[in-house]
XYZ file of C-alpha atoms in Angstrom:
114
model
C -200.084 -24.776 146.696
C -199.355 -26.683 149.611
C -201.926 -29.604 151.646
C -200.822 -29.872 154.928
C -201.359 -31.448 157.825
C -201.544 -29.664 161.107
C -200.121 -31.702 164.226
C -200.013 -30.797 168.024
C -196.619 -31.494 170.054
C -197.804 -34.799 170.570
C -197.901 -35.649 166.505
C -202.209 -35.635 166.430
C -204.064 -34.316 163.744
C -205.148 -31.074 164.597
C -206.310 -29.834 161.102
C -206.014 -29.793 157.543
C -204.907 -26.891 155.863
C -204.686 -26.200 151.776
C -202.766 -23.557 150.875
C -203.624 -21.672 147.461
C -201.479 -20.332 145.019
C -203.420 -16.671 145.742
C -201.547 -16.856 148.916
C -205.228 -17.397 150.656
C -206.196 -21.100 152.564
C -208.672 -23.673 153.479
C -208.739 -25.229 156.851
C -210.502 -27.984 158.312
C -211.067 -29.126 161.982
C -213.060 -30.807 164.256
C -214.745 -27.692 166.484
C -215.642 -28.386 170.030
C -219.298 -29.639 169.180
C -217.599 -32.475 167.352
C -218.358 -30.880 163.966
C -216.171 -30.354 160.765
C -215.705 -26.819 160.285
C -214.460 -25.889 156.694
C -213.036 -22.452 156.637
C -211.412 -20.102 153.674
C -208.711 -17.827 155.257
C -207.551 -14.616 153.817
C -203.567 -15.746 154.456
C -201.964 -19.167 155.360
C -200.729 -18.969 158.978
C -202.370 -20.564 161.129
C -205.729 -19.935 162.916
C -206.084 -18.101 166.282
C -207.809 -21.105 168.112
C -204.839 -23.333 167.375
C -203.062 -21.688 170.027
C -200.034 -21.393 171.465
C -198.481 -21.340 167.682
C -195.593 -22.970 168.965
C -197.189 -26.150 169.698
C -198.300 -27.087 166.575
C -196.434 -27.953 162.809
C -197.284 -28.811 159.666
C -195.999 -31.681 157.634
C -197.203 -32.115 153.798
C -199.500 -34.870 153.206
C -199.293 -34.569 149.512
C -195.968 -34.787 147.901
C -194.519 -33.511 145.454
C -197.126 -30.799 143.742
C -196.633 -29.312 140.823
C -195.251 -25.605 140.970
C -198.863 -24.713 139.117
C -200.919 -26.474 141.888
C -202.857 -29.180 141.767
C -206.792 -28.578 139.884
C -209.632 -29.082 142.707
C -212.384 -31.357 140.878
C -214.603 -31.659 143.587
C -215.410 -31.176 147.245
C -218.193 -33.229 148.929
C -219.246 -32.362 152.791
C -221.769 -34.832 154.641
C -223.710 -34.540 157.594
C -224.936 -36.562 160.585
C -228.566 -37.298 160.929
C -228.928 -34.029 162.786
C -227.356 -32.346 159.849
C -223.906 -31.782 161.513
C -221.011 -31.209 158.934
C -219.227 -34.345 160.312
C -217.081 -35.208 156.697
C -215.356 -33.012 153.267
C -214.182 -35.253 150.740
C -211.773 -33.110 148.555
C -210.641 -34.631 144.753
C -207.545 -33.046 143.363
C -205.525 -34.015 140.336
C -204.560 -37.859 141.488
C -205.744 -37.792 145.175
C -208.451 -38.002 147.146
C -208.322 -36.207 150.514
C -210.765 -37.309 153.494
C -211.377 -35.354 156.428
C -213.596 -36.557 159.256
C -214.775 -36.184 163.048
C -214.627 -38.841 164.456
C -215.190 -39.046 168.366
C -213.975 -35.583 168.705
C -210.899 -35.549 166.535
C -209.972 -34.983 163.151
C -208.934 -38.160 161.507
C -207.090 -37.299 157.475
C -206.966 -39.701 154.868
C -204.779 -39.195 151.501
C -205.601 -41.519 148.732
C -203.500 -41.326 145.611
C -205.178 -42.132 142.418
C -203.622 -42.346 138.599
């Protein structure tokens, strides 16, 4: 289990992507409409629209996970007022994980709790 970030060449947020120990993924961005898009992914490379691959990394933004993963406890999505997905709130085993649009671009947050 890996939770990544996802960063252009210019070190912004692209996306956030969860890696599961069945070798399958979650990925969140912000999709042109300004809306979160939450996506399971058969594999863990990364998807087509963040293209060309080789201007984009990932960087962990959750150290140090056990070899057995981490246990999800919850995920929470909100919408706008329209009822666009605009927010997933993700608890794991001691973190919180925050992903919102925000004007057009993903902003992450990584809370660590005992």
């Amino acid at each position: 289990m890996a939770v990544l970030e996802i960063i252009d060449d210019d070190g912004e947020a692209e996306a956030l992507q969860i890696a599961l120990l069945d070798g399958t993924s979650v990925v969140c961005t912000v999709w042109t409409d300004w809306s979160l898009r939450v996506e399971r992914r058969p594999d863990t490379e990364l998807p087509d629209y963040l293209w060309p691959v080789d201007a984009y990394s990932r960087r962990p933004i959750v150290p140090d996970i056990p070899e057995g993963g981490l246990e999800v406890r919850s995920l929470v999505t909100s919408a706008d007022e329209a009822g666009t997905p605009v927010a997933a709130d993700l608890e794991l085993d001691g973190y919180r994980i925050s992903a919102r649009s925000w004007g057009g671009r993903i902003v992450l947050s990584v809370v660590s709790r005992p």
